[in-house]
Amino acid sequence: MPIDSDAYQELEAVVGPENISQDPAILDTYSCHATIVGIPRQGLGLGPWWERAGAVILPGSTEEVSEIVKICNYYRIKYKAHSTGQFPGAFAQGENTLTIDLRRMNRIIEINQDHMYALVEPYVTQGELFIECIKKGLAPHMIDAGSSISPLASVTSVAGQGDSAITRGYNERNALAVEWVLPSGEIVRLGSPDTPNAGWFSGDGPGPSLLGIMRG
Ligand SMILES: Cc1cc2nc3c(=O)[nH]c(=O)nc-3n(C[C@H](O)[C@H](O)[C@H](O)COP(=O)(O)OP(=O)(O)OC[C@H]3O[C@@H](n4cnc5c(N)ncnc54)[C@H](O)[C@@H]3O)c2cc1C
């Protein structure tokens, strides 16, 4: 079932027509993986091609992501967060899936030398972050998947292993605090940033516990 046309219009109103597409040529760029063989799509054999999404949308802020998720819930559309797309977990599950491409949210907001943390948006790559941290005398953990992946995708959704984890921690343990759009579309902050002026230094309080709710 393709994405409902009323839903598409509502999604377009959130991000503008230049930040949403149903063009098959564009959608296929989100469903091809160089090294991991995909689920065979109808008419194609086993190979690099995975399922094609019904549409791709490029939000510019957390608030826009929240609006998008609420529309998806109302119209019963599946959605997938897509950072740099190296891991097929980000790929669509059929044409009633909306790919949420986070590439417009690409700022390093803060590198805090005193507390040794970085506050980043989803599309910052670990290569970019490493370069900016080195300038401040800090060397963050790099997973072994190459410089182009998103550290935020790694700390929230994939294990985050790599050689430097021995001294700098696995990414599944490295998240300190997050701003999270829940499946309901609500925005929550886990860890210290939920407390006014506390900063982003701790996942386990003051504020809702990242350890208890997300990380385990
Ligand atoms: C050849 C190869 C080598 C790899 N080597 C390693 C390795 O050494 N160590 C390792 O840890 N991993 C490895 N991986 C797995 C994967 O590429 C990485 O874990 C990487 O972190 C994925 O980042 P990404 O930006 O490409 O995320 P994406 O592929 O865009 O997304 C990955 C998952 O996170 C979700 N996601 C993305 N962004 C967000 C967000 N902002 N909020 C919530 N969920 C989100 C997606 O829906 C998806 O399920 C490897 C993969 C390949 C193909």
mmCIF file with all atom_site columns, C-alpha atoms and ligand atoms in Angstrom, residues 33 35-36 80-90 102 122 143-145 148-150 152-154 156-162, ligand 1:
data_model
loop_
_atom_site.group_PDB
_atom_site.id
_atom_site.type_symbol
_atom_site.label_atom_id
_atom_site.label_alt_id
_atom_site.label_comp_id
_atom_site.label_asym_id
_atom_site.label_entity_id
_atom_site.label_seq_id
_atom_site.pdbx_PDB_ins_code
_atom_site.Cartn_x
_atom_site.Cartn_y
_atom_site.Cartn_z
_atom_site.occupancy
_atom_site.B_iso_or_equiv
_atom_site.pdbx_formal_charge
_atom_site.auth_seq_id
_atom_site.auth_comp_id
_atom_site.auth_asym_id
_atom_site.auth_atom_id
_atom_site.pdbx_PDB_model_num
ATOM   1  C CA  . HIS A 1 33  ? 23.648 -1.452 0.048  1.00 0.00 ? 33  HIS A CA  1
ATOM   2  C CA  . THR A 1 35  ? 28.058 -5.003 1.067  1.00 0.00 ? 35  THR A CA  1
ATOM   3  C CA  . ILE A 1 36  ? 24.921 -6.430 2.710  1.00 0.00 ? 36  ILE A CA  1
ATOM   4  C CA  . LYS A 1 80  ? 12.510 4.769  9.665  1.00 0.00 ? 80  LYS A CA  1
ATOM   5  C CA  . ALA A 1 81  ? 15.130 7.180  10.979 1.00 0.00 ? 81  ALA A CA  1
ATOM   6  C CA  . HIS A 1 82  ? 17.956 7.372  8.448  1.00 0.00 ? 82  HIS A CA  1
ATOM   7  C CA  . SER A 1 83  ? 21.261 8.967  9.411  1.00 0.00 ? 83  SER A CA  1
ATOM   8  C CA  . THR A 1 84  ? 24.067 8.109  6.990  1.00 0.00 ? 84  THR A CA  1
ATOM   9  C CA  . GLY A 1 85  ? 22.398 4.818  5.981  1.00 0.00 ? 85  GLY A CA  1
ATOM   10 C CA  . GLN A 1 86  ? 25.330 2.457  6.301  1.00 0.00 ? 86  GLN A CA  1
ATOM   11 C CA  . PHE A 1 87  ? 23.330 -0.035 8.349  1.00 0.00 ? 87  PHE A CA  1
ATOM   12 C CA  . PRO A 1 88  ? 20.297 -1.612 6.577  1.00 0.00 ? 88  PRO A CA  1
ATOM   13 C CA  . GLY A 1 89  ? 18.266 -1.300 9.770  1.00 0.00 ? 89  GLY A CA  1
ATOM   14 C CA  . ALA A 1 90  ? 17.618 2.210  8.434  1.00 0.00 ? 90  ALA A CA  1
ATOM   15 C CA  . LEU A 1 102 ? 18.181 13.461 8.957  1.00 0.00 ? 102 LEU A CA  1
ATOM   16 C CA  . PRO A 1 122 ? 21.969 13.235 13.977 1.00 0.00 ? 122 PRO A CA  1
ATOM   17 C CA  . ILE A 1 143 ? 33.744 2.706  15.585 1.00 0.00 ? 143 ILE A CA  1
ATOM   18 C CA  . ASP A 1 144 ? 35.433 0.643  12.866 1.00 0.00 ? 144 ASP A CA  1
ATOM   19 C CA  . ALA A 1 145 ? 32.801 1.363  10.198 1.00 0.00 ? 145 ALA A CA  1
ATOM   20 C CA  . SER A 1 148 ? 31.218 8.717  7.473  1.00 0.00 ? 148 SER A CA  1
ATOM   21 C CA  . ILE A 1 149 ? 28.805 7.178  10.004 1.00 0.00 ? 149 ILE A CA  1
ATOM   22 C CA  . SER A 1 150 ? 26.699 9.074  12.541 1.00 0.00 ? 150 SER A CA  1
ATOM   23 C CA  . LEU A 1 152 ? 24.317 9.518  17.296 1.00 0.00 ? 152 LEU A CA  1
ATOM   24 C CA  . ALA A 1 153 ? 22.939 6.526  15.334 1.00 0.00 ? 153 ALA A CA  1
ATOM   25 C CA  . SER A 1 154 ? 25.721 4.473  16.873 1.00 0.00 ? 154 SER A CA  1
ATOM   26 C CA  . THR A 1 156 ? 21.304 5.150  20.240 1.00 0.00 ? 156 THR A CA  1
ATOM   27 C CA  . SER A 1 157 ? 20.699 2.240  17.883 1.00 0.00 ? 157 SER A CA  1
ATOM   28 C CA  . VAL A 1 158 ? 23.734 0.076  17.075 1.00 0.00 ? 158 VAL A CA  1
ATOM   29 C CA  . ALA A 1 159 ? 26.314 -1.512 19.374 1.00 0.00 ? 159 ALA A CA  1
ATOM   30 C CA  . GLY A 1 160 ? 29.179 0.854  18.560 1.00 0.00 ? 160 GLY A CA  1
ATOM   31 C CA  . GLN A 1 161 ? 32.141 -1.459 18.766 1.00 0.00 ? 161 GLN A CA  1
ATOM   32 C CA  . GLY A 1 162 ? 35.627 -0.633 17.503 1.00 0.00 ? 162 GLY A CA  1
HETATM 33 C C1  . LIG B 2 .   ? 31.011 -2.759 6.208  1.00 0.00 ? 1   LIG B C1  1
HETATM 34 C C2  . LIG B 2 .   ? 30.403 -2.362 7.531  1.00 0.00 ? 1   LIG B C2  1
HETATM 35 C C3  . LIG B 2 .   ? 31.203 -2.319 8.662  1.00 0.00 ? 1   LIG B C3  1
HETATM 36 C C4  . LIG B 2 .   ? 30.648 -1.983 9.907  1.00 0.00 ? 1   LIG B C4  1
HETATM 37 N N1  . LIG B 2 .   ? 31.465 -1.962 11.005 1.00 0.00 ? 1   LIG B N1  1
HETATM 38 C C5  . LIG B 2 .   ? 30.960 -1.628 12.218 1.00 0.00 ? 1   LIG B C5  1
HETATM 39 C C6  . LIG B 2 .   ? 31.814 -1.555 13.383 1.00 0.00 ? 1   LIG B C6  1
HETATM 40 O O1  . LIG B 2 .   ? 32.999 -1.825 13.330 1.00 0.00 ? 1   LIG B O1  1
HETATM 41 N N2  . LIG B 2 .   ? 31.257 -1.178 14.555 1.00 0.00 ? 1   LIG B N2  1
HETATM 42 C C7  . LIG B 2 .   ? 29.924 -0.876 14.666 1.00 0.00 ? 1   LIG B C7  1
HETATM 43 O O2  . LIG B 2 .   ? 29.487 -0.514 15.752 1.00 0.00 ? 1   LIG B O2  1
HETATM 44 N N3  . LIG B 2 .   ? 29.094 -0.952 13.585 1.00 0.00 ? 1   LIG B N3  1
HETATM 45 C C8  . LIG B 2 .   ? 29.567 -1.303 12.374 1.00 0.00 ? 1   LIG B C8  1
HETATM 46 N N4  . LIG B 2 .   ? 28.735 -1.344 11.275 1.00 0.00 ? 1   LIG B N4  1
HETATM 47 C C9  . LIG B 2 .   ? 27.286 -1.085 11.454 1.00 0.00 ? 1   LIG B C9  1
HETATM 48 C C10 . LIG B 2 .   ? 26.832 0.397  11.202 1.00 0.00 ? 1   LIG B C10 1
HETATM 49 O O3  . LIG B 2 .   ? 27.293 0.908  10.001 1.00 0.00 ? 1   LIG B O3  1
HETATM 50 C C11 . LIG B 2 .   ? 27.284 1.320  12.277 1.00 0.00 ? 1   LIG B C11 1
HETATM 51 O O4  . LIG B 2 .   ? 26.935 0.772  13.525 1.00 0.00 ? 1   LIG B O4  1
HETATM 52 C C12 . LIG B 2 .   ? 26.834 2.811  12.217 1.00 0.00 ? 1   LIG B C12 1
HETATM 53 O O5  . LIG B 2 .   ? 26.731 3.322  13.532 1.00 0.00 ? 1   LIG B O5  1
HETATM 54 C C13 . LIG B 2 .   ? 25.581 3.106  11.505 1.00 0.00 ? 1   LIG B C13 1
HETATM 55 O O6  . LIG B 2 .   ? 25.540 4.531  11.390 1.00 0.00 ? 1   LIG B O6  1
HETATM 56 P P1  . LIG B 2 .   ? 24.703 5.240  10.272 1.00 0.00 ? 1   LIG B P1  1
HETATM 57 O O7  . LIG B 2 .   ? 24.900 6.707  10.410 1.00 0.00 ? 1   LIG B O7  1
HETATM 58 O O8  . LIG B 2 .   ? 25.038 4.684  8.944  1.00 0.00 ? 1   LIG B O8  1
HETATM 59 O O9  . LIG B 2 .   ? 23.256 4.821  10.741 1.00 0.00 ? 1   LIG B O9  1
HETATM 60 P P2  . LIG B 2 .   ? 22.005 4.428  9.850  1.00 0.00 ? 1   LIG B P2  1
HETATM 61 O O10 . LIG B 2 .   ? 22.362 3.299  8.944  1.00 0.00 ? 1   LIG B O10 1
HETATM 62 O O11 . LIG B 2 .   ? 21.451 5.633  9.195  1.00 0.00 ? 1   LIG B O11 1
HETATM 63 O O12 . LIG B 2 .   ? 21.017 3.927  10.995 1.00 0.00 ? 1   LIG B O12 1
HETATM 64 C C14 . LIG B 2 .   ? 21.340 2.789  11.790 1.00 0.00 ? 1   LIG B C14 1
HETATM 65 C C15 . LIG B 2 .   ? 20.144 2.440  12.674 1.00 0.00 ? 1   LIG B C15 1
HETATM 66 O O13 . LIG B 2 .   ? 19.924 3.516  13.580 1.00 0.00 ? 1   LIG B O13 1
HETATM 67 C C16 . LIG B 2 .   ? 18.636 4.073  13.395 1.00 0.00 ? 1   LIG B C16 1
HETATM 68 N N5  . LIG B 2 .   ? 18.830 5.526  13.532 1.00 0.00 ? 1   LIG B N5  1
HETATM 69 C C17 . LIG B 2 .   ? 19.571 6.310  12.725 1.00 0.00 ? 1   LIG B C17 1
HETATM 70 N N6  . LIG B 2 .   ? 19.574 7.570  13.159 1.00 0.00 ? 1   LIG B N6  1
HETATM 71 C C18 . LIG B 2 .   ? 18.822 7.589  14.286 1.00 0.00 ? 1   LIG B C18 1
HETATM 72 C C19 . LIG B 2 .   ? 18.433 8.612  15.185 1.00 0.00 ? 1   LIG B C19 1
HETATM 73 N N7  . LIG B 2 .   ? 18.856 9.880  15.041 1.00 0.00 ? 1   LIG B N7  1
HETATM 74 N N8  . LIG B 2 .   ? 17.623 8.283  16.216 1.00 0.00 ? 1   LIG B N8  1
HETATM 75 C C20 . LIG B 2 .   ? 17.198 7.004  16.385 1.00 0.00 ? 1   LIG B C20 1
HETATM 76 N N9  . LIG B 2 .   ? 17.535 5.993  15.564 1.00 0.00 ? 1   LIG B N9  1
HETATM 77 C C21 . LIG B 2 .   ? 18.339 6.278  14.523 1.00 0.00 ? 1   LIG B C21 1
HETATM 78 C C22 . LIG B 2 .   ? 18.183 3.631  12.020 1.00 0.00 ? 1   LIG B C22 1
HETATM 79 O O14 . LIG B 2 .   ? 16.773 3.552  11.897 1.00 0.00 ? 1   LIG B O14 1
HETATM 80 C C23 . LIG B 2 .   ? 18.837 2.263  11.914 1.00 0.00 ? 1   LIG B C23 1
HETATM 81 O O15 . LIG B 2 .   ? 18.067 1.279  12.565 1.00 0.00 ? 1   LIG B O15 1
HETATM 82 C C24 . LIG B 2 .   ? 29.261 -1.671 10.014 1.00 0.00 ? 1   LIG B C24 1
HETATM 83 C C25 . LIG B 2 .   ? 28.465 -1.698 8.857  1.00 0.00 ? 1   LIG B C25 1
HETATM 84 C C26 . LIG B 2 .   ? 29.024 -2.048 7.634  1.00 0.00 ? 1   LIG B C26 1
HETATM 85 C C27 . LIG B 2 .   ? 28.144 -2.075 6.423  1.00 0.00 ? 1   LIG B C27 1
#
